Short mmCIF file of C-alpha atoms and ligand atoms in Angstrom, two decimals:
data_model
loop_
_atom_site.label_atom_id
_atom_site.label_comp_id
_atom_site.label_asym_id
_atom_site.label_seq_id
_atom_site.Cartn_x
_atom_site.Cartn_y
_atom_site.Cartn_z
CA MET U 95 0.50 0.34 -0.02
CA LYS U 96 1.11 3.31 -0.73
CA ARG U 97 2.12 6.25 2.26
CA ARG U 98 -0.38 8.50 0.84
CA ASP U 99 -3.63 5.30 0.73
CA PHE U 100 -3.07 4.12 3.91
CA VAL U 101 -2.66 7.96 5.83
CA LYS U 102 -6.00 8.23 3.84
CA LYS U 103 -7.49 5.48 5.29
CA GLY U 104 -4.92 4.93 8.00
CA THR U 105 -6.43 4.75 12.16
CA LEU U 106 -4.96 7.58 14.49
CA SER U 107 -2.63 5.46 16.29
CA SER U 108 -1.82 4.08 12.65
CA ILE U 109 -0.66 8.06 12.20
CA ALA U 110 0.95 7.91 15.59
CA ALA U 111 3.31 5.09 14.11
CA LEU U 112 3.86 6.68 10.67
CA ILE U 113 4.92 10.02 12.77
CA GLY U 114 6.77 8.08 15.47
CA THR U 115 4.73 9.84 17.99
CA GLU U 116 1.61 10.96 19.06
CA VAL U 117 -0.46 13.17 16.67
CA VAL U 118 -1.44 15.46 20.47
CA PHE U 119 -4.72 16.60 19.25
CA GLY U 120 -5.08 13.76 16.72
CA SER U 121 -8.88 13.26 17.00
CA ASN U 122 -9.15 17.58 16.12
CA MET U 123 -8.07 16.25 12.15
CA LEU U 124 -10.57 16.30 9.31
CA LYS U 125 -11.05 13.24 8.51
CA GLY U 126 -8.80 12.56 5.43
CA TYR U 127 -7.01 15.68 6.39
CA THR U 128 -2.71 13.85 5.69
CA PRO U 129 -1.07 15.55 8.75
CA LEU U 130 2.38 17.65 7.63
CA ALA U 131 4.82 15.31 8.66
CA LEU U 132 3.74 12.63 6.17
CA GLN U 133 2.70 15.80 3.18
CA ASP U 134 7.06 16.75 2.45
CA PRO U 135 8.67 13.27 1.68
CA ASP U 136 11.86 13.09 2.45
CA PRO U 137 13.95 12.22 -0.46
CA PHE U 138 17.02 9.79 0.85
CA LYS U 139 14.08 7.20 2.59
CA LEU U 140 11.77 8.21 -0.32
CA PHE U 141 14.49 6.89 -3.20
CA ASN U 142 16.96 5.21 -0.85
CA LYS U 143 19.37 7.44 -0.91
CA HIS U 144 22.94 7.95 0.46
CA LYS U 145 22.51 11.27 3.20
CA ASP U 146 25.63 12.38 1.22
CA MET U 147 23.78 13.03 -1.41
CA VAL U 148 22.89 16.23 -3.06
CA VAL U 149 18.91 17.49 -3.52
CA LEU U 150 18.52 20.40 -6.27
CA ASN U 151 15.35 20.98 -7.07
CA ASP U 152 12.30 18.83 -5.93
CA LYS U 153 9.74 20.01 -8.31
CA PRO U 154 11.54 17.75 -10.58
CA TRP U 155 13.08 15.67 -8.03
CA ASN U 156 16.75 15.97 -9.26
CA ILE U 157 19.32 15.03 -6.50
CA GLU U 158 23.55 14.83 -7.68
CA SER U 159 25.42 12.56 -6.11
CA GLN U 160 28.99 13.37 -4.58
CA ALA U 161 32.93 12.14 -5.85
CA HIS U 162 33.36 9.97 -2.60
CA LEU U 163 29.86 8.16 -2.91
CA LEU U 164 31.32 6.97 -6.21
CA ASP U 165 34.17 4.92 -5.23
CA ASP U 166 32.42 1.01 -5.24
CA ASN U 167 33.79 -0.11 -9.06
CA ILE U 168 29.40 -0.31 -10.12
CA THR U 169 27.88 1.91 -9.18
CA PRO U 170 24.43 0.96 -5.82
CA ASN U 171 21.27 2.87 -6.27
CA ALA U 172 21.90 4.78 -2.89
CA SER U 173 24.39 6.95 -5.24
CA MET U 174 23.53 7.37 -8.29
CA PHE U 175 21.96 10.41 -9.16
CA ILE U 176 18.37 11.70 -10.04
CA ARG U 177 17.36 13.45 -13.12
CA ASN U 178 13.40 14.22 -13.78
CA ASN U 179 12.27 16.52 -16.34
CA GLY U 180 8.18 15.68 -15.70
CA LEU U 181 6.84 14.07 -12.39
CA VAL U 182 7.49 10.82 -11.22
CA PRO U 183 4.82 8.19 -12.88
CA GLU U 184 2.84 6.31 -9.85
CA ASP U 185 0.82 3.37 -10.16
CA ILE U 186 3.04 1.69 -12.88
CA ASP U 187 1.20 -1.84 -13.37
CA ALA U 188 4.07 -3.55 -14.76
CA LYS U 189 2.18 -6.93 -15.09
CA ASN U 190 0.27 -5.45 -17.38
CA TRP U 191 3.08 -2.99 -19.08
CA THR U 192 3.92 -3.27 -22.70
CA LEU U 193 6.50 -1.47 -25.09
CA THR U 194 5.13 -0.61 -28.61
CA ILE U 195 7.60 -0.16 -31.43
CA ASP U 196 6.22 1.96 -33.91
CA GLY U 197 7.07 5.51 -36.67
CA GLU U 198 6.95 6.59 -39.71
CA SER U 199 10.26 3.10 -40.79
CA VAL U 200 8.95 0.81 -39.14
CA LYS U 201 7.85 -2.49 -41.55
CA ASN U 202 5.26 -3.88 -38.80
CA LYS U 203 3.89 -1.94 -35.71
CA LYS U 204 4.05 -3.67 -33.33
CA THR U 205 3.11 -4.59 -29.02
CA TYR U 206 4.90 -6.44 -26.45
CA THR U 207 4.64 -7.05 -23.13
CA LEU U 208 7.02 -6.45 -20.52
CA GLN U 209 6.63 -10.81 -20.51
CA GLU U 210 7.43 -10.84 -24.15
CA LEU U 211 10.34 -9.36 -24.32
CA LYS U 212 11.64 -11.48 -21.27
CA SER U 213 11.32 -14.51 -23.27
CA LYS U 214 11.25 -13.72 -27.02
CA PHE U 215 14.92 -12.26 -27.03
CA GLU U 216 17.92 -13.29 -25.28
CA GLN U 217 19.20 -11.02 -22.49
CA HIS U 218 21.93 -9.30 -21.57
CA THR U 219 24.01 -7.73 -18.94
CA TYR U 220 26.48 -4.86 -19.69
CA GLN U 221 28.28 -1.68 -16.93
CA LEU U 222 27.38 1.06 -18.65
CA THR U 223 28.24 4.62 -18.33
CA ILE U 224 25.52 7.42 -17.86
CA GLU U 225 26.53 11.62 -17.60
CA CYS U 226 23.45 13.82 -17.56
CA GLY U 227 24.75 15.84 -20.79
CA GLY U 228 24.23 19.13 -18.44
CA ASN U 229 27.59 16.73 -15.34
CA GLY U 230 29.35 19.72 -14.12
CA ARG U 231 27.50 23.09 -15.70
CA ALA U 232 27.91 24.89 -12.06
CA GLU U 233 31.10 25.80 -13.37
CA PHE U 234 30.83 27.97 -16.48
CA ASN U 235 30.64 31.82 -16.55
CA PRO U 236 27.99 33.96 -17.01
CA PRO U 237 26.57 30.94 -15.69
CA ALA U 238 23.66 28.58 -17.81
CA LYS U 239 19.81 28.39 -16.59
CA GLY U 240 19.11 24.73 -15.29
CA ASN U 241 20.09 22.32 -12.70
CA GLN U 242 23.89 23.23 -11.29
CA TRP U 243 25.34 19.85 -11.43
CA THR U 244 28.51 19.82 -9.55
CA VAL U 245 30.27 16.70 -10.62
CA GLY U 246 28.13 13.61 -9.74
CA ALA U 247 25.80 13.60 -12.53
CA VAL U 248 27.38 10.61 -13.56
CA HIS U 249 26.84 6.74 -12.59
CA CYS U 250 27.26 3.24 -13.81
CA ALA U 251 25.22 0.59 -13.17
CA SER U 252 25.10 -2.83 -14.55
CA TRP U 253 22.12 -3.18 -17.02
CA THR U 254 20.24 -6.53 -17.54
CA GLY U 255 18.07 -6.24 -19.80
CA VAL U 256 17.39 -7.04 -24.33
CA ARG U 257 19.24 -4.99 -26.74
CA LEU U 258 16.64 -2.68 -28.60
CA ARG U 259 18.44 -4.11 -32.22
CA ASP U 260 16.35 -6.92 -31.53
CA VAL U 261 13.18 -5.83 -30.62
CA LEU U 262 13.16 -3.26 -33.61
CA GLN U 263 14.71 -6.36 -36.24
CA ASP U 264 11.90 -7.68 -34.98
CA ALA U 265 8.92 -5.38 -35.45
CA GLY U 266 10.92 -3.97 -39.20
CA ILE U 267 12.84 -1.80 -39.89
CA ARG U 268 12.05 0.25 -42.84
CA ASN U 269 15.44 1.28 -44.85
CA ASN U 270 14.70 4.54 -44.63
CA ALA U 271 15.43 4.49 -40.95
CA VAL U 272 17.50 7.46 -39.23
CA TYR U 273 16.51 7.72 -35.84
CA ILE U 274 14.16 6.46 -33.17
CA GLY U 275 12.54 8.33 -29.69
CA PHE U 276 11.05 7.01 -26.95
CA HIS U 277 8.14 7.66 -25.37
CA ALA U 278 7.86 7.41 -22.21
CA VAL U 279 4.80 7.20 -18.86
CA ASP U 280 6.15 10.43 -16.53
CA LYS U 281 3.99 13.20 -16.75
CA HIS U 282 4.87 17.12 -18.15
CA LEU U 283 5.24 19.32 -14.62
CA SER U 284 1.33 21.68 -16.49
CA LEU U 285 -0.50 17.78 -16.55
CA ASP U 286 -1.21 18.86 -19.32
CA PRO U 287 -2.09 14.70 -21.06
CA ASN U 288 -0.31 16.59 -24.53
CA LYS U 289 2.56 17.67 -23.26
CA GLU U 290 6.33 14.99 -22.53
CA PRO U 291 8.43 16.54 -21.04
CA ILE U 292 11.37 14.37 -22.50
CA SER U 293 11.10 12.42 -25.71
CA ARG U 294 14.34 12.15 -27.10
CA GLY U 295 16.57 9.08 -29.30
CA CYS U 296 19.91 8.88 -31.53
CA PRO U 297 20.80 7.97 -34.60
CA MET U 298 20.13 4.32 -35.67
CA SER U 299 23.79 3.60 -35.42
CA LYS U 300 23.63 4.26 -31.42
CA ALA U 301 20.76 2.12 -32.15
CA LEU U 302 21.64 -0.99 -33.31
CA GLN U 303 24.55 -1.28 -30.77
CA ASP U 304 25.19 -4.35 -28.84
CA GLU U 305 25.21 -2.14 -26.10
CA THR U 306 22.19 -0.28 -26.44
CA LEU U 307 19.94 -2.01 -23.95
CA LEU U 308 15.88 -2.05 -23.12
CA ALA U 309 16.30 -2.91 -19.50
CA PHE U 310 14.24 -4.03 -16.46
CA LYS U 311 16.79 -5.02 -13.62
CA MET U 312 19.74 -2.60 -13.00
CA ASN U 313 22.52 -4.14 -10.45
CA GLY U 314 19.93 -7.74 -10.42
CA LYS U 315 16.90 -6.99 -9.13
CA ASP U 316 14.19 -5.16 -10.90
CA ILE U 317 14.95 -1.22 -11.64
CA PRO U 318 13.88 1.59 -8.78
CA LEU U 319 10.96 2.61 -10.00
CA ILE U 320 12.90 6.61 -9.78
CA HIS U 321 15.76 5.39 -12.57
CA GLY U 322 12.46 4.24 -14.49
CA TYR U 323 10.62 0.60 -13.00
CA PRO U 324 9.77 -1.36 -15.27
CA LEU U 325 11.32 -0.88 -18.39
CA ARG U 326 14.26 1.34 -19.40
CA LEU U 327 15.72 2.35 -22.72
CA VAL U 328 19.75 2.74 -21.73
CA ALA U 329 22.76 3.92 -24.35
CA GLY U 330 25.47 3.93 -22.40
CA GLY U 331 28.09 7.15 -23.33
CA TRP U 332 25.74 9.42 -25.14
CA PRO U 333 23.78 11.94 -22.96
CA ALA U 334 21.47 10.25 -19.90
CA SER U 335 18.47 12.18 -22.05
CA VAL U 336 18.48 9.05 -24.77
CA SER U 337 18.22 6.51 -22.06
CA GLY U 338 14.40 7.47 -21.98
CA LYS U 339 12.64 5.99 -17.88
CA TRP U 340 9.50 4.15 -18.28
CA VAL U 341 9.61 3.50 -21.76
CA ASN U 342 6.41 2.04 -23.19
CA ARG U 343 6.85 3.24 -26.81
CA ILE U 344 9.85 3.32 -29.22
CA SER U 345 9.56 5.18 -32.33
CA ILE U 346 11.96 4.58 -35.46
CA ARG U 347 11.48 7.69 -37.41
CA ASN U 348 12.33 8.38 -41.31
CA LYS U 349 14.22 11.78 -40.36
CA VAL U 350 15.76 13.13 -36.79
CA HIS U 351 13.21 12.05 -33.84
CA ASP U 352 11.73 15.56 -32.99
CA GLY U 353 9.96 15.21 -29.54
CA THR U 354 10.58 16.90 -26.19
CA LYS U 355 14.38 18.06 -26.16
CA MET U 356 15.10 17.64 -29.06
CA THR U 357 14.87 20.53 -31.05
CA GLY U 358 15.38 23.67 -30.61
CA THR U 359 18.75 24.34 -27.85
CA ALA U 360 18.24 21.80 -26.08
CA TYR U 361 21.33 19.13 -25.59
CA ARG U 362 23.06 21.19 -28.73
CA VAL U 363 26.61 22.88 -28.12
CA PRO U 364 27.36 25.17 -31.01
CA CYS U 365 28.65 23.36 -34.02
CA GLU U 366 31.84 26.13 -33.66
CA PRO U 367 32.77 27.47 -30.52
CA VAL U 368 31.64 30.58 -29.32
CA ALA U 369 32.95 33.20 -26.90
CA PRO U 370 31.70 33.06 -23.32
CA GLY U 371 28.57 34.23 -23.32
CA ALA U 372 27.63 34.65 -27.37
CA LYS U 373 24.44 34.84 -28.26
CA VAL U 374 23.79 31.71 -30.40
CA LYS U 375 21.28 30.68 -33.68
CA ASP U 376 19.23 27.76 -32.79
CA GLU U 377 20.74 26.62 -36.57
CA ASP U 378 24.54 26.78 -35.74
CA MET U 379 23.29 24.63 -32.71
CA CYS U 380 24.65 20.86 -32.80
CA ILE U 381 22.70 17.68 -31.31
CA ILE U 382 25.35 16.48 -28.53
CA GLU U 383 26.76 12.44 -29.02
CA SER U 384 29.07 10.70 -27.35
CA MET U 385 29.70 12.08 -24.40
CA PRO U 386 34.01 13.59 -23.75
CA VAL U 387 36.91 12.22 -21.91
CA LYS U 388 36.20 12.74 -18.05
CA SER U 389 37.73 10.99 -15.23
CA LEU U 390 36.57 11.28 -10.79
CA ILE U 391 39.18 10.89 -7.89
CA THR U 392 36.53 9.18 -6.03
CA TYR U 393 38.77 8.66 -3.13
CA PRO U 394 39.80 9.94 -0.51
CA LYS U 395 36.94 12.39 -0.05
CA SER U 396 38.13 15.71 -1.06
CA GLY U 397 39.75 17.66 2.23
CA ALA U 398 41.91 14.77 3.21
CA ILE U 399 44.14 14.73 5.95
CA ILE U 400 47.34 12.60 5.87
CA LYS U 401 50.04 12.01 7.70
CA LYS U 402 53.24 13.11 6.93
CA GLY U 403 55.84 10.07 5.18
CA LYS U 404 53.00 8.22 4.18
CA SER U 405 52.07 8.15 0.83
CA LEU U 406 48.36 8.36 -0.48
CA ASN U 407 46.56 6.32 -2.67
CA ILE U 408 44.08 7.45 -4.87
CA ARG U 409 41.38 5.92 -6.77
CA GLY U 410 38.57 6.38 -8.79
CA HIS U 411 36.82 6.15 -12.84
CA ALA U 412 37.36 7.17 -15.82
CA TRP U 413 35.35 7.84 -19.03
CA ALA U 414 35.55 8.39 -22.85
CA GLY U 415 31.96 8.37 -24.14
CA GLU U 416 32.16 5.77 -27.27
CA LEU U 417 35.22 5.89 -26.90
CA GLU U 418 37.98 4.48 -24.24
CA VAL U 419 40.15 6.28 -22.12
CA THR U 420 44.19 4.64 -22.80
CA LYS U 421 45.79 7.11 -20.37
CA VAL U 422 44.69 8.50 -16.20
CA GLU U 423 47.58 10.25 -15.04
CA TYR U 424 47.63 12.97 -12.09
CA SER U 425 49.51 16.41 -11.16
CA ILE U 426 49.99 17.70 -7.37
CA ASP U 427 51.92 20.80 -8.98
CA PHE U 428 48.20 22.36 -10.37
CA GLY U 429 49.21 20.66 -13.83
CA SER U 430 52.70 21.53 -14.09
CA THR U 431 54.00 18.22 -14.14
CA TRP U 432 51.76 14.72 -14.28
CA LYS U 433 52.42 10.54 -13.63
CA ASP U 434 50.78 7.37 -15.07
CA CYS U 435 48.20 5.96 -12.26
CA LYS U 436 47.67 2.26 -13.14
CA LEU U 437 44.57 1.94 -14.84
CA GLU U 438 42.31 -1.20 -15.70
CA ALA U 439 40.58 -2.05 -18.64
CA PRO U 440 36.67 -1.55 -18.92
CA ALA U 441 34.18 -4.50 -18.27
CA ASN U 442 32.40 -4.58 -21.25
CA ARG U 443 32.61 -1.19 -23.54
CA LEU U 444 31.14 1.93 -22.49
CA ALA U 445 31.93 0.33 -18.58
CA TRP U 446 33.91 3.27 -16.80
CA GLN U 447 37.82 2.50 -16.00
CA HIS U 448 39.01 2.43 -11.95
CA PHE U 449 42.39 4.23 -11.92
CA SER U 450 44.43 4.10 -9.01
CA ALA U 451 47.65 5.08 -7.55
CA SER U 452 49.69 6.13 -4.89
CA VAL U 453 51.22 9.89 -4.43
CA ASP U 454 54.05 11.04 -2.86
CA LEU U 455 53.63 14.64 -0.92
CA PRO U 456 57.40 15.88 -0.31
CA LYS U 457 55.99 17.78 2.88
CA LEU U 458 54.53 19.08 5.35
CA GLY U 459 50.86 21.30 3.82
CA TYR U 460 48.35 21.79 1.51
CA TYR U 461 48.34 20.38 -2.32
CA GLU U 462 45.39 19.64 -4.74
CA VAL U 463 45.91 16.30 -6.58
CA TRP U 464 44.03 16.59 -10.06
CA ALA U 465 43.75 13.80 -12.42
CA ARG U 466 43.37 13.85 -16.30
CA ALA U 467 42.52 10.92 -18.22
CA THR U 468 42.97 11.32 -22.59
CA ASP U 469 40.81 9.31 -24.99
CA THR U 470 41.42 6.53 -27.84
CA LYS U 471 41.72 9.96 -30.21
CA GLY U 472 44.33 10.80 -27.74
CA ASN U 473 41.59 14.11 -26.17
CA ALA U 474 42.70 14.57 -22.84
CA GLN U 475 40.70 16.17 -20.03
CA PRO U 476 41.28 20.42 -20.46
CA MET U 477 42.96 21.28 -17.44
CA VAL U 478 40.30 24.29 -16.32
CA LEU U 479 36.84 24.72 -18.50
CA PRO U 480 36.28 23.64 -21.69
CA GLY U 481 34.45 26.07 -24.37
CA TRP U 482 31.70 27.79 -22.68
CA ASN U 483 27.94 26.79 -24.64
CA PRO U 484 24.80 28.36 -23.73
CA LYS U 485 23.31 25.60 -22.13
CA GLY U 486 26.31 25.01 -19.85
CA TYR U 487 26.60 21.24 -21.06
CA LEU U 488 29.93 18.24 -21.29
CA ASN U 489 32.24 20.29 -18.97
CA ASN U 490 35.46 17.72 -18.69
CA ALA U 491 37.55 19.96 -16.82
CA CYS U 492 40.25 18.09 -15.25
CA HIS U 493 38.46 16.68 -11.29
CA ARG U 494 40.32 17.37 -8.39
CA ILE U 495 40.85 17.16 -4.44
CA ALA U 496 42.45 18.50 -1.29
CA VAL U 497 44.83 17.17 0.58
CA LYS U 498 46.86 18.18 3.49
CA VAL U 499 49.64 16.12 4.86
CA SER U 500 50.53 16.78 8.94
N1 MTE N 684 11.05 9.15 -19.38
C1 MTE N 684 11.64 10.34 -18.60
N2 MTE N 684 13.12 10.01 -18.94
C2 MTE N 684 14.25 10.32 -18.73
C3 MTE N 684 14.66 12.23 -18.45
C4 MTE N 684 13.10 12.07 -18.08
O1 MTE N 684 12.42 13.34 -16.77
N3 MTE N 684 12.07 11.06 -18.19
N4 MTE N 684 15.56 12.45 -17.09
C5 MTE N 684 16.56 12.25 -18.81
C6 MTE N 684 17.62 12.47 -18.51
S1 MTE N 684 17.88 14.49 -18.36
C7 MTE N 684 18.33 12.03 -17.43
S2 MTE N 684 20.48 13.05 -16.65
C8 MTE N 684 18.55 11.12 -16.47
C9 MTE N 684 18.56 10.50 -16.04
O2 MTE N 684 18.54 9.54 -15.48
P1 MTE N 684 18.44 8.68 -13.67
O3 MTE N 684 17.90 9.48 -12.90
O4 MTE N 684 18.22 7.71 -13.79
O5 MTE N 684 20.03 8.69 -13.10
O6 MTE N 684 16.93 10.21 -17.51
C10 MTE N 684 17.24 10.79 -19.02
N5 MTE N 684 15.60 9.97 -18.74
MO1 MO N 685 20.21 14.89 -18.50
#
């Protein structure tokens, strides 16, 4: 039973049990009245999140992680950031859930139950790095509107599902297909049923990759509601906005998908670099595809104090969108000199890679440890903010932590 129903039907003593103490003048409450203590949900309890997560917005829910919470190789639910454009759907009926494949370029429009998807197609599990296009937005100047993510809008969980490719091919893909677009059941903030909060997609080449899944499990369990239960599109390495949660329809399009947040300036950057603060025309903005190379020091937590004479063991993860990371280096002198970290191969394509190093800090005092990753094409993270863009996307500047030797 949902808490709200419980409160509606609840007796005074059950309400008291939920609040944890007696409601002193409770018998005066009107029938159906919900006490304030039960009106304002605690997001950490509601979504099973770590108490150090940072709430950026509650309507819609946007909750950021922090570097030190992302230390696990496979991100647990408790540390996964939440990004919503609309209202979290309630009353999900997984038993009667269906996925429809339609669009101009489908050969036969088809609808599958969740059970059919699970039994008809081979299942696959991949660890996939999913980073919000706006991760790092808080640093841009002039500032960009939108959630002020710092570094925590990224996760790499393990996703299990069927390949989108297998399902699209089962329905049949016409030769003129260029893009897919997802549709989901979350509601627009205006509650207007004709408006979708978000409906994005990707070119067929990305849709047909081995690792692009229609997932029904995350870290071996049902996907938590807030991350897309019961069915989620996952397209690792691309802006997380492509990975539609609560998906019930995928359209095979004969043109670039034109759903909500595909057009205008959403998830687009200037096709050519511009000066900070410049006005950019819509037609000069290009859709973000692969995310850029990036890394995060997840241990120790920034602010750590090290005993003199001890070396400092650092570790973290690095990822590079569609590419692999070939090198992670660290610097303790503000980027003047760099040394190699130990770097592991990814668990599979599009999974983040783990790095570690033993860092010698020569004398007492304050240091910063910076990390810099390089991808297979030789692109390295910039030491400071990369190209300014109107919406504050793609900040892949080197992550840094402060440490003190005392
Ligand atoms: N249906 C639906 N899917 C969605 C969104 C949404 O608002 N609705 N937000 C997108 C964006 S912008 C991001 S960054 C990711 C966030 O995924 P997470 O909340 O599981 O971390 O979901 C994407 N998929
Ligand atoms: Mo996002």
